[in-house]
């Protein structure tokens, strides 16, 4: 079997001395998993609200016209930071509190540190949002967090690494591929955040700062989100399919390929700039190389489900996971095309890039995390989902909505690029974009509707859960006669 939890949960459990396997309750603090997931959903809806404000702004219906504190330039940064540090980071932390102890059979280092991390991370996210709205943004793309938040964020990342590395270091025997990815994410994220937020601010300037910023933009996705996402998939997919991963060899190719090629490619965001051409060409080559690595990973996972395709329709978490994988391959394939110098001339600074970013952050990693929540919420609440139909609506509105948005923005980017290359006036590209921006808004409404279905389903599931019933009984018992 491919990971320890699978061993503990399925067929090989009889071969393990039961006295050496700690009980689930001794390993996993389910309150933290639940709290991080709920915090993630709060920030997810805040990010959606920011996205909608931007979408209305583009079609000339800004609902907050004239309010400087909520001007588009500020809420656009709230939109991106809320999804990265609010939703993704919280959801990944919740996932880690479930997965790492079950894989290593050791609890995290200290529950008090875990509680502190939860509180400190919410302070970081809320502080960042307040700072951005107040106009304290750092002038670094994706590194806009105000400079007074950066030390606290870095300290939080260090505590996260220490808290989760402790049980991993105690593990006996071979280290499972999920843990390879998690360890790499802990180290890379700390270094990437420090590099992106401190180096351009205090140590270098001009085009050198731009080069570092380019690395940070992409490494935040590739060295923070990607290893946590793939580590998560290597844990959950074999468990849900009740079979080992197809090839351990390809698992290692995927990991080392990511480690070797990904840190070099971020400068492809700055093609045709004063950054030295050898760096630009290196970024193009490494980006194309990553596509080959991604192909091996995707083949590995589709090899795992081969012969068991019915699971895609019957098993909702699996459906979320594999849809995200298809989108992942699509966005990486698109990336390998768009970084070529020829293609970049057309689509640079257009909505093509916006569509690409939305497919990565929502179509891939958010969908994977929605699959994990679909799997874990019933376990945390000790009951099945209130409505399978609402789960289906959540999936289909999300999957179709993001696909429409991606296709629409890709086309919009092409039309904008052709308009600019034709040396038309700026207003021409703006007018051409209007129909695409309206379709984008409709697609976003579909995505929002899906998330509202999820939220309502979660609320109704909580209402029928034993936890809610026990809380209600306690309240009745405590009420004065």
Coordinates of C-alpha atoms in Angstrom, one line a residue:
X1 CA 0.0 0.0 0.0
X2 CA 1.1 3.5 -0.7
X3 CA 0.7 5.1 2.6
X4 CA 0.5 4.2 6.3
X5 CA -3.1 5.4 6.7
X6 CA -4.2 3.1 4.0
X7 CA -2.4 0.3 5.7
X8 CA -4.1 1.2 9.0
X9 CA -7.6 1.6 7.5
X10 CA -7.9 -1.3 5.1
X11 CA -6.8 -4.8 4.4
X12 CA -3.4 -5.0 6.0
X13 CA -4.6 -3.9 9.4
X14 CA -4.6 -7.5 10.7
X15 CA -0.8 -7.8 10.0
X16 CA -0.1 -4.9 12.4
X17 CA 0.1 -5.2 16.1
X18 CA -3.0 -3.3 17.2
X19 CA -1.3 -2.2 20.4
X20 CA 1.1 0.0 18.5
X21 CA -1.5 1.8 16.5
X22 CA -2.8 4.9 18.4
X23 CA -6.5 5.6 18.3
X24 CA -7.7 8.2 15.9
X25 CA -8.7 10.5 18.8
X26 CA -5.2 10.4 20.2
X27 CA -3.7 11.5 16.8
X28 CA -6.1 14.0 15.3
X29 CA -7.6 17.1 17.0
X30 CA -10.8 17.2 15.0
X31 CA -11.7 20.6 16.4
X32 CA -8.7 22.2 14.6
X33 CA -9.6 20.5 11.4
X34 CA -13.1 21.8 11.6
X35 CA -12.1 25.3 12.7
X36 CA -9.6 25.7 9.8
X37 CA -12.1 24.4 7.3
X38 CA -14.8 26.9 8.6
X39 CA -12.3 29.8 8.6
X40 CA -11.3 28.8 5.0
X41 CA -14.9 29.0 3.9
X42 CA -15.4 32.4 5.4
X43 CA -12.4 33.8 3.5
X44 CA -13.5 32.0 0.4
X45 CA -16.8 33.9 0.4
X46 CA -14.9 37.2 1.1
X47 CA -12.7 36.4 -1.9
X48 CA -15.7 35.7 -4.0
X49 CA -17.2 39.1 -2.9
X50 CA -14.0 40.8 -4.0
X51 CA -14.1 39.1 -7.4
X52 CA -17.7 40.1 -7.9
X53 CA -16.9 43.7 -7.2
X54 CA -14.2 43.6 -9.8
X55 CA -16.5 41.9 -12.3
X56 CA -19.1 44.6 -11.9
X57 CA -16.5 47.3 -12.1
X58 CA -15.4 45.9 -15.5
X59 CA -18.9 46.2 -16.9
X60 CA -19.3 49.7 -15.6
X61 CA -21.6 48.9 -12.7
X62 CA -19.3 49.5 -9.7
X63 CA -21.6 49.2 -6.7
X64 CA -19.2 51.1 -4.5
X65 CA -18.3 54.0 -6.8
X66 CA -16.5 56.8 -5.1
X67 CA -15.6 54.9 -1.9
X68 CA -11.8 55.2 -1.8
X69 CA -11.3 52.6 0.9
X70 CA -13.1 50.0 -1.3
X71 CA -11.7 51.1 -4.7
X72 CA -11.1 48.3 -7.2
X73 CA -7.3 48.4 -6.8
X74 CA -7.6 47.6 -3.1
X75 CA -10.4 45.0 -3.2
X76 CA -8.6 43.2 -6.1
X77 CA -5.7 42.5 -3.7
X78 CA -8.1 41.4 -1.0
X79 CA -9.6 39.0 -3.6
X80 CA -6.3 37.4 -4.4
X81 CA -4.8 37.4 -0.9
X82 CA -8.1 36.0 0.7
X83 CA -8.0 33.0 -1.7
X84 CA -4.3 32.3 -1.2
X85 CA -3.7 33.0 2.5
X86 CA -7.3 32.8 3.8
X87 CA -8.9 29.9 1.9
X88 CA -6.1 27.8 0.6
X89 CA -3.8 28.1 3.6
X90 CA -6.5 27.5 6.2
X91 CA -7.9 24.5 4.2
X92 CA -4.5 23.0 3.8
X93 CA -3.8 23.4 7.5
X94 CA -7.0 21.6 8.3
X95 CA -6.1 18.8 5.9
X96 CA -2.6 18.6 7.5
X97 CA -4.0 18.2 11.0
X98 CA -5.9 15.2 9.7
X99 CA -3.3 13.6 7.4
X100 CA 0.1 14.0 9.0
X101 CA -0.7 12.3 12.3
X102 CA -2.5 9.5 10.6
X103 CA 0.4 8.9 8.2
X104 CA 3.1 9.1 10.9
X105 CA 1.0 7.6 13.7
X106 CA 2.3 10.5 15.9
X107 CA 0.3 13.6 16.9
X108 CA 1.6 17.1 16.0
X109 CA 4.3 18.5 18.4
X110 CA 2.0 20.5 20.7
X111 CA -1.7 21.3 20.8
X112 CA -1.0 24.8 22.3
X113 CA 1.2 25.6 19.3
X114 CA -1.6 24.4 17.0
X115 CA -4.1 26.7 18.8
X116 CA -1.6 29.6 18.6
X117 CA -1.0 29.0 14.9
X118 CA -4.8 29.0 14.3
X119 CA -5.3 32.3 16.0
X120 CA -2.1 33.9 14.6
X121 CA -2.9 32.9 11.1
X122 CA -6.4 34.5 11.3
X123 CA -4.6 37.7 12.6
X124 CA -2.3 37.6 9.6
X125 CA -5.1 37.2 7.1
X126 CA -7.4 39.8 8.7
X127 CA -4.5 42.1 9.3
X128 CA -3.5 41.8 5.6
X129 CA -7.0 42.6 4.5
X130 CA -7.2 45.6 6.7
X131 CA -3.8 46.8 5.6
X132 CA -4.7 46.5 2.0
X133 CA -7.9 48.4 2.4
X134 CA -6.1 51.1 4.3
X135 CA -3.6 51.4 1.4
X136 CA -0.6 49.9 3.1
X137 CA 0.1 47.4 0.3
X138 CA 3.7 46.4 -0.4
X139 CA 4.5 47.1 -4.1
X140 CA 5.2 43.5 -5.0
X141 CA 2.8 41.4 -7.1
X142 CA 1.4 38.6 -4.9
X143 CA 3.5 40.0 -2.1
X144 CA 1.2 42.9 -1.2
X145 CA 1.0 41.9 2.5
X146 CA 1.9 45.0 4.4
X147 CA 5.5 45.0 5.7
X148 CA 4.3 45.1 9.3
X149 CA 2.5 41.7 8.8
X150 CA 5.4 40.0 7.1
X151 CA 7.4 39.1 10.3
X152 CA 4.3 37.6 12.0
X153 CA 3.5 35.6 8.8
X154 CA 7.0 34.3 8.6
X155 CA 7.0 33.4 12.3
X156 CA 3.6 31.6 11.7
X157 CA 5.1 29.6 8.8
X158 CA 8.1 28.6 11.0
X159 CA 5.8 27.4 13.7
X160 CA 3.8 25.4 11.2
X161 CA 6.9 23.7 9.9
X162 CA 8.1 22.9 13.5
X163 CA 4.7 21.6 14.5
X164 CA 4.3 19.2 11.6
X165 CA 7.9 18.2 11.1
X166 CA 8.1 16.9 14.6
X167 CA 5.8 13.8 14.0
X168 CA 7.4 13.3 10.5
X169 CA 10.8 13.1 12.1
X170 CA 9.6 10.5 14.6
X171 CA 8.3 8.2 11.9
X172 CA 10.0 4.9 11.5
X173 CA 10.8 3.3 8.1
X174 CA 10.4 4.7 4.6
X175 CA 8.8 8.1 4.2
X176 CA 5.7 8.1 2.1
X177 CA 5.5 10.3 -0.9
X178 CA 2.8 12.5 0.7
X179 CA 5.3 13.3 3.4
X180 CA 8.0 14.1 0.9
X181 CA 5.8 16.7 -0.6
X182 CA 4.7 18.1 2.8
X183 CA 8.3 18.4 4.1
X184 CA 9.2 20.2 0.9
X185 CA 6.3 22.6 1.2
X186 CA 7.1 23.5 4.8
X187 CA 10.7 24.4 3.8
X188 CA 10.0 26.0 0.4
X189 CA 7.1 28.1 1.7
X190 CA 9.1 29.7 4.5
X191 CA 12.0 30.5 2.1
X192 CA 9.7 31.6 -0.7
X193 CA 7.8 34.0 1.5
X194 CA 11.0 35.5 2.9
X195 CA 12.4 35.9 -0.5
X196 CA 9.4 37.5 -2.1
X197 CA 8.6 39.9 0.7
X198 CA 11.9 41.0 2.1
X199 CA 14.5 40.8 -0.8
X200 CA 12.7 43.3 -3.2
X201 CA 11.8 45.5 -0.2
X202 CA 15.2 45.8 1.5
X203 CA 18.0 44.2 -0.6
X204 CA 17.6 44.7 -4.3
X205 CA 15.9 47.2 -6.6
X206 CA 15.0 47.8 -10.3
X207 CA 15.1 44.8 -12.7
X208 CA 16.7 42.6 -10.1
X209 CA 13.8 43.2 -7.8
X210 CA 11.5 42.4 -10.7
X211 CA 13.4 39.1 -11.3
X212 CA 13.0 38.1 -7.6
X213 CA 9.3 39.2 -7.7
X214 CA 8.8 37.0 -10.8
X215 CA 10.2 34.0 -8.9
X216 CA 8.0 34.7 -5.9
X217 CA 4.8 35.0 -8.0
X218 CA 5.2 31.6 -9.4
X219 CA 6.9 29.9 -6.5
X220 CA 4.0 30.8 -4.2
X221 CA 1.9 28.6 -6.4
X222 CA 4.5 25.9 -7.3
X223 CA 6.3 25.6 -4.0
X224 CA 3.5 26.3 -1.5
X225 CA 0.2 25.2 -3.0
X226 CA 1.4 22.6 -5.5
X227 CA 3.4 20.3 -3.1
X228 CA 0.6 20.5 -0.5
X229 CA -2.0 19.7 -3.1
X230 CA -0.1 16.7 -4.6
X231 CA 0.8 15.4 -1.2
X232 CA -2.8 15.6 -0.3
X233 CA -3.8 13.7 -3.5
X234 CA -1.2 10.9 -2.8
X235 CA -2.9 10.4 0.5
X236 CA -6.6 10.6 -0.3
X237 CA -6.8 9.0 -3.8
X238 CA -5.4 5.5 -2.8
X239 CA -7.6 5.5 0.3
X240 CA -10.8 6.3 -1.6
X241 CA -10.0 3.9 -4.4
X242 CA -8.8 1.3 -1.9
X243 CA -5.8 0.5 -4.0
X244 CA -2.1 1.6 -4.1
X245 CA -0.9 4.3 -6.3
X246 CA -0.1 3.0 -9.8
X247 CA 3.7 3.7 -9.8
X248 CA 6.0 4.7 -7.0
X249 CA 8.7 5.4 -9.6
X250 CA 6.5 8.0 -11.3
X251 CA 5.7 9.5 -7.9
X252 CA 9.4 10.2 -7.3
X253 CA 9.8 11.5 -10.9
X254 CA 7.0 14.0 -10.2
X255 CA 8.5 15.1 -6.8
X256 CA 12.1 15.6 -8.0
X257 CA 11.0 17.1 -11.3
X258 CA 9.0 19.7 -9.4
X259 CA 11.9 20.4 -7.0
X260 CA 14.4 20.8 -9.9
X261 CA 12.5 22.7 -12.5
X262 CA 9.9 24.8 -10.8
X263 CA 12.1 27.3 -8.9
X264 CA 13.6 28.4 -12.2
X265 CA 10.4 29.3 -14.1
X266 CA 8.9 32.3 -12.4
X267 CA 10.7 34.8 -14.6
X268 CA 8.5 33.8 -17.5
X269 CA 6.2 36.5 -16.1
X270 CA 8.7 39.0 -17.2
X271 CA 9.5 38.1 -20.8
X272 CA 10.4 41.1 -23.0
X273 CA 11.7 43.1 -19.9
X274 CA 15.2 44.4 -19.0
X275 CA 15.9 41.1 -17.2
X276 CA 18.8 39.3 -18.9
X277 CA 17.7 37.1 -21.8
X278 CA 19.6 34.1 -20.5
X279 CA 17.2 34.1 -17.5
X280 CA 14.2 34.6 -19.7
X281 CA 15.2 31.7 -21.9
X282 CA 16.0 29.6 -18.9
X283 CA 12.5 30.3 -17.5
X284 CA 10.9 29.2 -20.8
X285 CA 12.8 25.9 -20.9
X286 CA 12.1 25.0 -17.3
X287 CA 8.4 25.8 -17.7
X288 CA 8.2 23.4 -20.7
X289 CA 10.1 20.8 -18.7
X290 CA 7.6 21.1 -15.8
X291 CA 4.9 20.2 -18.3
X292 CA 6.6 16.9 -19.0
X293 CA 6.9 16.3 -15.2
X294 CA 3.2 17.1 -14.8
X295 CA 2.3 14.6 -17.5
X296 CA 4.0 11.8 -15.5
X297 CA 2.1 12.7 -12.4
X298 CA -1.2 12.8 -14.2
X299 CA -0.5 9.5 -15.9
X300 CA 0.3 8.0 -12.5
X301 CA -3.1 9.0 -11.1
X302 CA -5.1 8.0 -14.1
X303 CA -3.2 4.7 -14.1
X304 CA -4.4 4.3 -10.5
X305 CA -8.1 4.7 -11.4
X306 CA -7.7 2.6 -14.5
X307 CA -10.4 -0.1 -14.6
X308 CA -12.3 1.6 -11.8
X309 CA -13.8 4.5 -13.8
X310 CA -17.2 4.1 -12.2
X311 CA -15.8 5.6 -9.1
X312 CA -15.7 9.0 -10.9
X313 CA -19.5 9.1 -11.0
X314 CA -20.3 7.3 -7.7
X315 CA -17.6 8.8 -5.5
X316 CA -18.0 12.5 -5.1
X317 CA -14.5 13.3 -3.6
X318 CA -12.9 11.3 -6.4
X319 CA -14.9 13.3 -8.9
X320 CA -13.6 16.5 -7.4
X321 CA -10.0 15.2 -7.4
X322 CA -9.9 13.9 -11.0
X323 CA -11.7 16.9 -12.4
X324 CA -9.1 19.1 -10.7
X325 CA -6.4 16.9 -12.3
X326 CA -7.8 17.3 -15.8
X327 CA -7.9 21.1 -15.2
X328 CA -4.3 20.9 -13.8
X329 CA -3.0 19.2 -16.9
X330 CA -4.9 21.7 -19.1
X331 CA -3.5 24.8 -17.3
X332 CA 0.0 23.4 -17.3
X333 CA -0.2 22.6 -21.0
X334 CA -1.5 26.1 -21.6
X335 CA 1.4 27.4 -19.5
X336 CA 4.0 25.6 -21.7
X337 CA 2.4 27.3 -24.7
X338 CA 2.0 30.8 -23.4
X339 CA 5.6 31.2 -22.1
X340 CA 7.0 30.8 -25.6
X341 CA 8.3 34.2 -26.8
X342 CA 6.1 34.1 -29.9
X343 CA 2.9 33.4 -28.0
X344 CA 3.8 35.8 -25.2
X345 CA 3.8 38.7 -27.7
X346 CA 0.0 38.2 -28.2
X347 CA -1.3 37.4 -24.7
X348 CA 0.9 39.3 -22.3
X349 CA -1.1 41.5 -19.9
X350 CA -4.4 40.2 -21.4
X351 CA -7.3 38.4 -19.8
X352 CA -5.8 35.1 -21.0
X353 CA -3.5 35.3 -18.0
X354 CA -6.5 36.1 -15.7
X355 CA -8.3 33.0 -17.0
X356 CA -5.2 30.9 -16.5
X357 CA -4.8 32.1 -12.9
X358 CA -8.5 31.3 -12.1
X359 CA -8.3 27.8 -13.5
X360 CA -5.2 27.1 -11.4
X361 CA -6.5 28.6 -8.1
X362 CA -10.1 27.5 -8.3
X363 CA -10.3 24.8 -11.0
X364 CA -7.4 22.8 -9.5
X365 CA -6.5 23.5 -5.9
X366 CA -9.8 24.9 -4.6
X367 CA -11.6 21.9 -6.3
X368 CA -9.3 19.5 -4.7
X369 CA -9.9 21.1 -1.3
X370 CA -13.6 21.0 -1.9
X371 CA -13.3 17.3 -2.5
X372 CA -11.4 16.9 0.7
X373 CA -14.1 18.9 2.6
X374 CA -16.8 16.8 0.9
X375 CA -15.0 13.7 2.3
X376 CA -14.1 15.0 5.8
X377 CA -17.1 17.1 6.9
X378 CA -19.3 14.0 7.3
X379 CA -16.6 12.4 9.4
X380 CA -16.1 15.5 11.5
X381 CA -19.8 15.9 12.1
X382 CA -20.4 12.2 12.5
X383 CA -23.2 12.0 9.9
X384 CA -23.8 11.7 6.2
X385 CA -24.4 14.8 4.0
X386 CA -27.9 16.2 4.4
X387 CA -28.5 16.1 0.7
X388 CA -26.7 14.3 -2.1
X389 CA -28.5 16.5 -4.6
X390 CA -27.0 19.6 -3.1
X391 CA -23.5 18.0 -3.3
X392 CA -24.1 17.3 -7.0
X393 CA -25.2 20.9 -7.6
X394 CA -22.1 22.1 -5.7
X395 CA -19.9 20.1 -8.0
X396 CA -21.5 20.7 -11.4
X397 CA -22.0 24.5 -10.9
X398 CA -18.4 24.8 -9.8
X399 CA -16.9 22.6 -12.5
X400 CA -18.9 24.0 -15.4
X401 CA -18.7 27.6 -14.1
X402 CA -14.9 27.7 -13.9
X403 CA -14.6 26.0 -17.3
X404 CA -16.9 28.6 -18.9
X405 CA -15.0 31.4 -17.1
X406 CA -11.6 30.0 -18.3
X407 CA -12.7 29.6 -21.9
X408 CA -14.3 33.0 -21.9
X409 CA -11.3 34.8 -20.5
X410 CA -9.0 32.9 -22.8
X411 CA -10.9 34.1 -25.8
X412 CA -11.1 37.6 -24.3
X413 CA -7.3 37.6 -24.0
X414 CA -6.9 36.7 -27.7
X415 CA -9.2 39.4 -28.8
X416 CA -7.5 42.0 -26.6
X417 CA -4.1 40.9 -27.9
X418 CA -5.1 41.1 -31.5
X419 CA -6.6 44.6 -30.8
X420 CA -3.3 45.8 -29.3
X421 CA -1.1 44.2 -32.0
X422 CA -3.3 45.9 -34.6
X423 CA -2.4 49.2 -32.9
X424 CA -6.1 50.1 -32.3
X425 CA -6.9 52.7 -29.8
X426 CA -7.1 51.4 -26.2
X427 CA -10.9 52.0 -26.1
X428 CA -11.3 49.4 -28.9
X429 CA -10.0 46.5 -26.8
X430 CA -12.2 47.7 -23.9
X431 CA -15.3 47.7 -26.0
X432 CA -14.4 44.3 -27.5
X433 CA -14.0 42.9 -24.0
X434 CA -17.5 43.9 -22.7
X435 CA -19.4 40.7 -23.9
X436 CA -16.6 38.5 -22.5
X437 CA -16.8 40.3 -19.2
X438 CA -20.6 39.8 -19.0
X439 CA -20.1 36.1 -19.7
X440 CA -17.4 36.0 -17.0
X441 CA -19.9 37.5 -14.5
X442 CA -22.6 34.9 -15.4
X443 CA -20.0 32.1 -14.9
X444 CA -19.0 33.6 -11.6
X445 CA -22.7 33.6 -10.6
X446 CA -22.8 29.8 -11.3
X447 CA -19.7 29.3 -9.2
X448 CA -21.2 31.4 -6.3
X449 CA -24.5 29.4 -6.6
X450 CA -22.5 26.2 -6.2
X451 CA -20.8 27.4 -3.1
X452 CA -24.1 28.6 -1.6
X453 CA -25.5 25.0 -2.2
X454 CA -22.5 23.7 -0.3
X455 CA -22.9 26.1 2.6
X456 CA -26.6 25.4 3.0
X457 CA -25.9 21.6 2.8
X458 CA -23.2 22.0 5.4
X459 CA -25.6 23.9 7.7
X460 CA -28.3 21.3 7.4
X461 CA -25.8 18.5 7.9
X462 CA -24.6 20.2 11.1
X463 CA -28.2 20.5 12.2
X464 CA -28.8 16.7 12.0
X465 CA -25.4 15.8 13.4
X466 CA -24.9 14.2 16.8
X467 CA -22.7 17.2 17.8
X468 CA -25.6 19.6 17.3
X469 CA -28.0 17.3 19.1
X470 CA -25.7 17.0 22.1
X471 CA -25.2 20.7 22.1
X472 CA -29.0 21.3 22.1
X473 CA -29.5 18.8 24.9
X474 CA -26.9 20.5 27.0
X475 CA -28.5 23.9 26.4
X476 CA -31.9 22.5 27.4
X477 CA -30.5 20.8 30.5
X478 CA -28.7 24.1 31.5
X479 CA -31.8 26.2 31.0
X480 CA -33.6 27.4 34.1
X481 CA -36.8 25.5 35.0

